[in-house]
Each structure stands twice: as C-alpha cells, then as structure tokens.
Amino acid sequence: MLRDSGPLIVSGDGRCDSPGYCAKYCTYSLMDNSSGLIIDYSLVQVTDTGTSGTMEREGLRRCLTKVLSEFNLNLGTLETDRHRQISAVMRADYLNIIHQYDVWHVSKSVTKKLTKEGIKNGHSSLILPWIQSISNHLWWSAKTCNSNPDVLVAKWSSIVHHIVNVHTWQDDHFSSCEHESLDNAQRRIKWLKPNGRAHLALQKVVLKETLLRDIAKLSSFCHTGMLEVFHSLLTKYCPKRQHFSFMGMSIRTELAILDHNYNVNRGQAKTANDTLRYKLEFSKATKKWVVKPIKENKSYEYLHDMLELLVDPQIHAAASNLDDSDVTELNLPDNIAALPRPNKLDSISQHTTRFGT
C-alpha cells in the first residue's frame, strides 16, 4: 500500500530510555503521516556509538537504510525536530529527501528565547505580553506560505513591523499585514516603541540568522504530534525508571507499535444521545483550560490472534525445523563500560583512598 502511494511524508524522532545524558538505549521511530502508522524503528545501544548523544543519529541512518533499501519505499519528506546532528546527516547523505522541521518545536524554542530576553533585559512588561501572539504568528506564517520558504520568512519577519504599529513596508514577498484595522478598544497589548530597547531586544531573537534558516524549513507546515503520542504510549511499555535487556526493549517496542498501529484510526467517542464527547484539561504551560476530544476505547483483539498463533501446532512444527542459521544472533557486549572488566583481586590490591587507607 505504501509503495503505491507516491512520495511519502514521514515523521522521525528518537526516544532515550532514561532522562538526561546517560541513556543506554535510543529507540528511533518513523511514522507515515498520512496513515499515522509506525513503519519502522531502530533500537540503538550506546556501545554501538560510544556516546549517548550520537545514538539518535545512528538510529535515523539505520531506519532510512532499511526503508529505502529493504522496503523500497519512496520517501519524499522527512520531518523532525531541530536536532543538529540529524540536520547534518540529511544535508550530507540524503539530499534527495526534503527535510522539514516540526512547527511546535521551533515555536517552543522561540517562546523560551523571547521570555529569557525579556526577563534578562528588564523588558518583561513590554515583551512578555506579545509572546503568545508571536507564537501564533509563526504558526500562521507556516500555514499560509503555500510551501514557499521565501514567503514564509517574509511573513515571519513582518512581526517586527506589526508590534510597533507599522502595517505596510517594502518587501518583494510580503509587504503589509492582512488583519483588519484595530481600534483602541480591540487592542489588548501595548505597541512597542520603534527601535526602542524592547523592540531591539525582540528583533535580536526574531531576526537571528540561524532562526531564519530553520524557519525556512517549516514551509510544508509539518508537526510531529502523532509521533509524540506514540512515544508517550511507548513509556507505558518501556518505563524510563526500569532497566530492560536489549531483547526486552526490542520486544516491548514492537508490542507498543502493534498497540499503536491497531488503534490509530479510532474515532471520537459519543454519548448515548450521539453527541461528541470532550474533556477539559488545565495546561501547565499556558495556564489555561483547554478542550480536548475523547477518543473511542481501544481494541485489543489482535492479542487474541497472537495467542492463537502461540498454540497453533503448525507454527510449533515450523519452529522445531529451524536450525541455528535461521536465527539472527545478537552480538552485544557484556556491559556498556568503555574498558574491559579488570581482575577483582588486582583492583583490591591497588585500591587506595585520599585518607591513605
């Protein structure tokens, strides 16, 4: 089915098995955006790369190698977060695949930097009220640019004019605001002073060259929310506070993929009166109540099929005929230490402390 659907748009992201920079495993997943299905994953152990910081890059390489070479799928676009190692790999080795960034990750980064800039320079009362509007403007710019990165960057940069009450300017791609005229009663946020300290501090963030380059990669208006949902489900099967063997991590990841793929197309739940169901949740990030749809209950019918296969005599007969050449043997080190384990008695004899004992 995926081979016949033309160039695919997929999301990719890595999930480490523990918080911080001491992870042992990284699970890199690829999701087809049109169907929401996980099409491949790669489990990388830190001993494969030497450091936990490079496991995500290795996971991406393995996934793309398998999807392109073994599955023969046509990947048109890969959307990820702003991981610099991932960007370097895509520029160096996969120029035929369009690399896009997730809008939410960029918006979150901009919001944090504006907040920091406002607090650091004493402009909290002037810059902070604008931050939500600037975040909304980024989403609007990506959505309405018609996949044109030049138009996207021009629309994004126009915010430095709007916030000082200037709504027309010179630009080849976007030269005026598209909102209706606002009177004093409609305006809730105070305009900034042109080239004032707050305005210059905001421009320092908004017009930063590296940010503009990254924003150009939002032109396809991609977001990896569905993949984040899968990673949340993966935490149920592979808790980060519990250690698993490599085989245990692999099996648990595959069970999570089965769970996700089987239930990915659930509809919204309804009441007995056929009314769509919603729930209210308080967002710690925005400090506001938000409305979220409630989905239908999950189905686990696929587990019954798996259990039937376990007791199927034909499956057992086929398994008994397998020899060692049919089984892939994992070549993993005994532990993840960078050096071989020394002799215990020798280590004890050489043991000293700072107190000379």
Short mmCIF file of C-alpha atoms in Angstrom, two decimals:
data_model
loop_
_atom_site.label_atom_id
_atom_site.label_comp_id
_atom_site.label_asym_id
_atom_site.label_seq_id
_atom_site.Cartn_x
_atom_site.Cartn_y
_atom_site.Cartn_z
CA MET A 1 0.00 0.00 0.00
CA LEU A 2 2.74 2.48 0.96
CA ARG A 3 4.78 1.63 -2.14
CA ASP A 4 1.89 2.70 -4.39
CA SER A 5 1.05 5.95 -2.60
CA GLY A 6 3.79 8.12 -4.16
CA PRO A 7 6.46 10.07 -2.23
CA LEU A 8 5.80 9.57 1.46
CA ILE A 9 5.85 12.25 4.13
CA VAL A 10 7.21 10.66 7.32
CA SER A 11 7.99 11.88 10.83
CA GLY A 12 11.12 10.74 12.66
CA ASP A 13 12.23 11.11 16.25
CA GLY A 14 14.32 9.34 18.86
CA ARG A 15 13.38 8.39 22.41
CA CYS A 16 16.01 7.59 25.03
CA ASP A 17 15.35 5.01 27.74
CA SER A 18 16.30 7.30 30.63
CA PRO A 19 16.30 11.03 31.38
CA GLY A 20 19.46 13.08 31.00
CA TYR A 21 22.62 12.27 29.03
CA CYS A 22 23.28 8.79 30.42
CA ALA A 23 20.92 6.74 28.25
CA LYS A 24 21.73 3.14 27.35
CA TYR A 25 19.19 2.78 24.52
CA CYS A 26 17.67 5.07 21.92
CA THR A 27 14.57 3.99 20.01
CA TYR A 28 14.26 5.84 16.70
CA SER A 29 10.84 5.62 15.05
CA LEU A 30 9.49 6.54 11.61
CA MET A 31 5.79 7.28 11.16
CA ASP A 32 3.85 7.67 7.91
CA ASN A 33 1.96 10.95 8.28
CA SER A 34 -0.99 10.12 6.04
CA SER A 35 -1.93 6.92 7.88
CA GLY A 36 -0.34 7.54 11.29
CA LEU A 37 1.28 4.09 11.17
CA ILE A 38 4.74 3.34 12.56
CA ILE A 39 6.57 1.94 9.52
CA ASP A 40 9.93 1.17 11.12
CA TYR A 41 12.02 1.54 14.26
CA SER A 42 15.64 1.04 15.23
CA LEU A 43 16.93 0.26 18.71
CA VAL A 44 20.46 1.56 19.26
CA GLN A 45 22.64 0.67 22.26
CA VAL A 46 25.20 3.19 23.48
CA THR A 47 28.05 0.73 22.84
CA ASP A 48 27.26 0.98 19.11
CA THR A 49 28.15 4.68 19.01
CA GLY A 50 30.34 5.31 22.05
CA THR A 51 28.21 8.15 23.46
CA SER A 52 24.50 8.54 24.15
CA GLY A 53 24.43 11.87 22.30
CA THR A 54 25.04 10.22 18.92
CA MET A 55 22.55 7.35 19.22
CA GLU A 56 19.67 9.27 17.61
CA ARG A 57 21.75 9.99 14.52
CA GLU A 58 22.67 6.30 14.20
CA GLY A 59 19.04 5.29 14.66
CA LEU A 60 17.97 7.56 11.80
CA ARG A 61 20.64 6.11 9.50
CA ARG A 62 19.51 2.55 10.22
CA CYS A 63 15.84 3.37 9.69
CA LEU A 64 16.43 5.17 6.40
CA THR A 65 18.71 2.37 5.14
CA LYS A 66 16.04 -0.22 5.84
CA VAL A 67 13.12 1.81 4.49
CA LEU A 68 14.91 2.84 1.30
CA SER A 69 16.85 -0.35 0.54
CA GLU A 70 14.82 -3.23 2.01
CA PHE A 71 11.27 -1.83 1.90
CA ASN A 72 11.89 0.11 -1.37
CA LEU A 73 9.68 2.96 -0.21
CA ASN A 74 9.77 6.37 -1.87
CA LEU A 75 10.44 8.96 0.84
CA GLY A 76 9.68 12.48 -0.27
CA THR A 77 9.82 14.42 3.01
CA LEU A 78 11.22 13.72 6.47
CA GLU A 79 10.06 15.94 9.31
CA THR A 80 11.98 16.03 12.60
CA ASP A 81 12.78 18.32 15.49
CA ARG A 82 15.76 20.72 15.23
CA HIS A 83 18.38 18.12 16.20
CA ARG A 84 21.63 19.48 14.68
CA GLN A 85 23.18 16.04 14.09
CA ILE A 86 20.06 14.93 12.19
CA SER A 87 20.20 18.07 10.05
CA ALA A 88 23.87 17.41 9.24
CA VAL A 89 23.13 13.81 8.19
CA MET A 90 20.28 14.90 5.92
CA ARG A 91 22.44 17.59 4.26
CA ALA A 92 25.36 15.23 3.71
CA ASP A 93 23.75 11.92 2.75
CA TYR A 94 20.08 12.39 1.83
CA LEU A 95 19.80 15.45 -0.39
CA ASN A 96 17.05 13.75 -2.42
CA ILE A 97 14.76 13.78 0.67
CA ILE A 98 13.20 17.10 1.69
CA HIS A 99 14.00 17.79 5.35
CA GLN A 100 11.43 19.80 7.29
CA TYR A 101 11.18 20.85 10.93
CA ASP A 102 8.25 20.47 13.29
CA VAL A 103 6.49 23.81 13.85
CA TRP A 104 5.80 23.15 17.52
CA HIS A 105 9.47 22.60 18.40
CA VAL A 106 10.52 25.84 16.67
CA SER A 107 7.66 27.78 18.28
CA LYS A 108 8.62 26.44 21.71
CA SER A 109 12.25 27.49 21.19
CA VAL A 110 11.27 31.00 20.08
CA THR A 111 8.95 31.38 23.07
CA LYS A 112 11.69 30.37 25.53
CA LYS A 113 14.24 32.73 23.97
CA LEU A 114 11.83 35.68 23.95
CA THR A 115 10.94 35.04 27.59
CA LYS A 116 14.62 34.87 28.53
CA GLU A 117 15.43 38.03 26.56
CA GLY A 118 12.56 39.94 28.12
CA ILE A 119 13.50 38.98 31.68
CA LYS A 120 17.25 39.43 31.19
CA ASN A 121 16.99 42.98 29.87
CA GLY A 122 14.18 44.15 32.14
CA HIS A 123 11.53 44.33 29.39
CA SER A 124 9.12 41.79 30.87
CA SER A 125 6.15 44.16 30.91
CA LEU A 126 6.67 45.04 27.23
CA ILE A 127 7.84 41.78 25.57
CA LEU A 128 6.09 39.05 27.57
CA PRO A 129 2.53 40.15 26.63
CA TRP A 130 3.49 39.74 22.95
CA ILE A 131 4.92 36.21 23.19
CA GLN A 132 1.68 34.25 22.64
CA SER A 133 0.80 36.46 19.67
CA ILE A 134 4.27 35.96 18.18
CA SER A 135 3.93 32.18 18.59
CA ASN A 136 0.53 32.30 16.88
CA HIS A 137 2.07 34.40 14.10
CA LEU A 138 4.71 31.71 13.47
CA TRP A 139 2.02 29.04 13.08
CA TRP A 140 0.00 31.31 10.77
CA SER A 141 3.06 32.13 8.66
CA ALA A 142 3.89 28.43 8.15
CA LYS A 143 0.28 27.54 7.35
CA THR A 144 -0.32 30.31 4.80
CA CYS A 145 3.02 30.41 2.92
CA ASN A 146 1.86 27.94 0.21
CA SER A 147 5.04 25.88 0.72
CA ASN A 148 7.19 28.86 -0.33
CA PRO A 149 10.09 29.33 2.14
CA ASP A 150 10.77 32.90 0.94
CA VAL A 151 7.18 33.92 1.64
CA LEU A 152 7.34 32.14 4.99
CA VAL A 153 10.46 34.01 6.12
CA ALA A 154 9.00 37.32 4.91
CA LYS A 155 5.74 36.75 6.78
CA TRP A 156 7.58 35.74 9.94
CA SER A 157 9.91 38.77 9.79
CA SER A 158 6.92 41.10 9.39
CA ILE A 159 6.17 40.77 13.10
CA VAL A 160 8.92 43.33 13.87
CA HIS A 161 6.83 45.92 11.95
CA HIS A 162 3.45 44.96 13.36
CA ILE A 163 4.46 45.26 17.01
CA VAL A 164 5.44 48.93 16.52
CA ASN A 165 2.12 49.72 14.81
CA VAL A 166 3.60 49.73 11.29
CA HIS A 167 1.43 47.67 8.95
CA THR A 168 2.91 48.40 5.50
CA TRP A 169 6.56 48.17 4.44
CA GLN A 170 8.78 47.37 1.46
CA ASP A 171 9.25 43.67 0.66
CA ASP A 172 9.03 41.60 -2.53
CA HIS A 173 7.17 38.70 -0.89
CA PHE A 174 5.01 40.19 1.86
CA SER A 175 4.59 43.92 2.33
CA SER A 176 1.53 44.52 4.53
CA CYS A 177 -0.42 42.99 7.40
CA GLU A 178 -3.53 41.03 6.45
CA HIS A 179 -5.58 41.72 9.58
CA GLU A 180 -8.34 44.29 9.72
CA SER A 181 -7.76 47.67 11.30
CA LEU A 182 -7.78 47.51 15.10
CA ASP A 183 -9.21 50.30 17.23
CA ASN A 184 -8.11 51.10 20.75
CA ALA A 185 -10.90 49.02 22.29
CA GLN A 186 -9.79 45.87 20.39
CA ARG A 187 -6.10 46.22 21.21
CA ARG A 188 -5.13 44.49 24.44
CA ILE A 189 -1.33 44.73 24.12
CA LYS A 190 0.63 47.94 24.10
CA TRP A 191 2.58 48.78 20.92
CA LEU A 192 6.35 48.86 21.32
CA LYS A 193 8.39 51.98 20.64
CA PRO A 194 10.17 51.76 17.21
CA ASN A 195 13.87 50.98 17.75
CA GLY A 196 13.38 51.20 21.47
CA ARG A 197 15.29 48.85 23.77
CA ALA A 198 12.43 46.33 23.93
CA HIS A 199 11.96 46.43 20.16
CA LEU A 200 15.68 45.89 19.52
CA ALA A 201 15.80 43.03 22.02
CA LEU A 202 12.87 41.36 20.29
CA GLN A 203 14.44 41.83 16.85
CA LYS A 204 17.61 40.16 18.14
CA VAL A 205 15.63 36.95 18.63
CA VAL A 206 13.16 37.13 15.74
CA LEU A 207 15.67 38.07 13.01
CA LYS A 208 18.55 35.86 14.13
CA GLU A 209 20.16 34.31 11.03
CA THR A 210 20.15 30.72 12.32
CA LEU A 211 16.47 31.00 13.27
CA LEU A 212 15.53 32.35 9.84
CA ARG A 213 17.31 29.38 8.20
CA ASP A 214 15.37 26.99 10.41
CA ILE A 215 12.05 28.76 9.82
CA ALA A 216 12.52 28.27 6.06
CA LYS A 217 12.21 24.54 6.83
CA LEU A 218 8.67 24.99 8.13
CA SER A 219 7.24 25.69 4.68
CA SER A 220 5.39 22.33 4.50
CA PHE A 221 3.65 23.09 7.82
CA CYS A 222 4.68 19.79 9.42
CA HIS A 223 4.12 18.76 13.01
CA THR A 224 5.12 15.54 14.77
CA GLY A 225 2.37 15.44 17.37
CA MET A 226 1.20 11.94 16.43
CA LEU A 227 4.73 10.58 16.85
CA GLU A 228 4.96 12.22 20.27
CA VAL A 229 1.73 10.43 21.17
CA PHE A 230 3.33 7.11 20.20
CA HIS A 231 6.38 7.86 22.34
CA SER A 232 4.04 8.56 25.24
CA LEU A 233 2.48 5.12 24.68
CA LEU A 234 5.97 3.60 24.45
CA THR A 235 6.65 4.81 28.00
CA LYS A 236 3.83 2.51 29.15
CA TYR A 237 5.61 -0.50 27.66
CA CYS A 238 9.19 0.67 28.40
CA PRO A 239 9.18 2.79 31.60
CA LYS A 240 12.23 5.03 31.83
CA ARG A 241 12.80 4.21 35.50
CA GLN A 242 13.22 0.50 34.85
CA HIS A 243 16.10 -1.28 33.10
CA PHE A 244 15.50 -3.87 30.34
CA SER A 245 17.77 -6.08 28.31
CA PHE A 246 18.25 -5.31 24.62
CA MET A 247 15.86 -8.11 23.67
CA GLY A 248 13.36 -6.94 26.28
CA MET A 249 13.45 -3.37 24.91
CA SER A 250 13.02 -4.65 21.37
CA ILE A 251 10.04 -6.87 22.18
CA ARG A 252 8.34 -4.20 24.27
CA THR A 253 8.82 -1.64 21.49
CA GLU A 254 7.22 -3.99 18.97
CA LEU A 255 4.27 -4.58 21.31
CA ALA A 256 3.83 -0.80 21.59
CA ILE A 257 3.89 -0.49 17.78
CA LEU A 258 1.20 -3.19 17.48
CA ASP A 259 -0.92 -1.36 20.05
CA HIS A 260 -0.49 1.98 18.26
CA ASN A 261 -0.99 0.77 14.69
CA TYR A 262 -4.08 -1.29 15.55
CA ASN A 263 -5.81 1.64 17.31
CA VAL A 264 -4.51 4.60 15.32
CA ASN A 265 -7.77 5.23 13.44
CA ARG A 266 -10.08 5.41 16.45
CA GLY A 267 -12.88 7.92 16.10
CA GLN A 268 -14.19 10.38 18.66
CA ALA A 269 -16.38 8.91 21.37
CA LYS A 270 -20.07 9.80 21.55
CA THR A 271 -22.67 9.88 24.30
CA ALA A 272 -25.85 7.81 24.32
CA ASN A 273 -27.52 10.77 22.60
CA ASP A 274 -24.96 10.63 19.76
CA THR A 275 -23.20 13.80 20.96
CA LEU A 276 -19.44 14.07 20.57
CA ARG A 277 -17.59 13.77 23.87
CA TYR A 278 -14.95 16.24 25.11
CA LYS A 279 -12.93 16.79 28.27
CA LEU A 280 -11.45 19.84 29.97
CA GLU A 281 -7.76 19.83 30.98
CA PHE A 282 -5.68 22.55 32.59
CA SER A 283 -2.47 23.29 30.67
CA LYS A 284 0.52 23.91 32.93
CA ALA A 285 2.35 25.56 30.03
CA THR A 286 -0.31 28.12 29.04
CA LYS A 287 -2.05 28.33 32.45
CA LYS A 288 -5.39 27.94 30.69
CA TRP A 289 -8.17 25.38 30.46
CA VAL A 290 -8.26 23.61 27.10
CA VAL A 291 -10.88 21.41 25.46
CA LYS A 292 -9.79 18.01 24.11
CA PRO A 293 -11.85 15.37 22.28
CA ILE A 294 -12.29 11.97 23.91
CA LYS A 295 -11.49 9.04 21.62
CA GLU A 296 -13.26 5.70 21.50
CA ASN A 297 -11.96 2.91 23.71
CA LYS A 298 -9.04 0.89 22.42
CA SER A 299 -9.44 -2.60 21.00
CA TYR A 300 -7.00 -5.42 21.79
CA GLU A 301 -8.47 -8.09 19.53
CA TYR A 302 -5.08 -8.56 17.90
CA LEU A 303 -3.83 -10.10 21.15
CA HIS A 304 -6.27 -13.00 20.72
CA ASP A 305 -4.81 -13.68 17.28
CA MET A 306 -1.30 -13.67 18.75
CA LEU A 307 -2.31 -16.11 21.49
CA GLU A 308 -3.88 -18.45 18.96
CA LEU A 309 -0.62 -18.47 17.00
CA LEU A 310 1.27 -19.44 20.15
CA VAL A 311 -0.72 -22.67 20.46
CA ASP A 312 -1.02 -23.36 16.72
CA PRO A 313 0.56 -26.82 16.09
CA GLN A 314 1.63 -25.81 12.58
CA ILE A 315 3.61 -22.87 13.98
CA HIS A 316 5.27 -25.13 16.55
CA ALA A 317 6.14 -27.67 13.84
CA ALA A 318 7.71 -24.97 11.68
CA ALA A 319 9.69 -23.62 14.65
CA SER A 320 11.05 -27.07 15.50
CA ASN A 321 12.53 -27.34 12.00
CA LEU A 322 14.58 -24.16 12.34
CA ASP A 323 18.35 -24.51 12.68
CA ASP A 324 20.93 -22.08 14.03
CA SER A 325 21.45 -20.46 10.61
CA ASP A 326 17.82 -19.26 10.61
CA VAL A 327 18.24 -17.33 13.86
CA THR A 328 19.97 -13.94 13.97
CA GLU A 329 22.36 -13.87 16.89
CA LEU A 330 22.80 -10.60 18.76
CA ASN A 331 26.45 -9.64 19.19
CA LEU A 332 26.27 -7.44 22.27
CA PRO A 333 28.96 -6.74 24.88
CA ASP A 334 28.51 -7.97 28.44
CA ASN A 335 28.11 -4.40 29.68
CA ILE A 336 28.34 -0.82 28.40
CA ALA A 337 31.64 0.06 30.11
CA ALA A 338 34.23 1.69 27.84
CA LEU A 339 37.03 -0.52 29.26
CA PRO A 340 37.18 -4.31 29.83
CA ARG A 341 36.48 -5.51 33.35
CA PRO A 342 39.74 -5.85 35.37
CA ASN A 343 40.62 -8.65 37.77
CA LYS A 344 38.83 -8.06 41.07
CA LEU A 345 41.74 -9.14 43.31
CA ASP A 346 44.21 -6.94 41.43
CA SER A 347 41.87 -3.98 41.78
CA ILE A 348 41.54 -4.57 45.52
CA SER A 349 45.32 -4.75 45.99
CA GLN A 350 45.78 -1.44 44.15
CA HIS A 351 42.89 0.30 45.92
CA THR A 352 43.80 3.48 47.83
CA THR A 353 41.80 6.38 49.24
CA ARG A 354 42.50 10.06 49.80
CA PHE A 355 42.90 9.27 53.50
CA GLY A 356 45.81 6.87 52.85
CA THR A 357 43.97 3.73 53.92
#
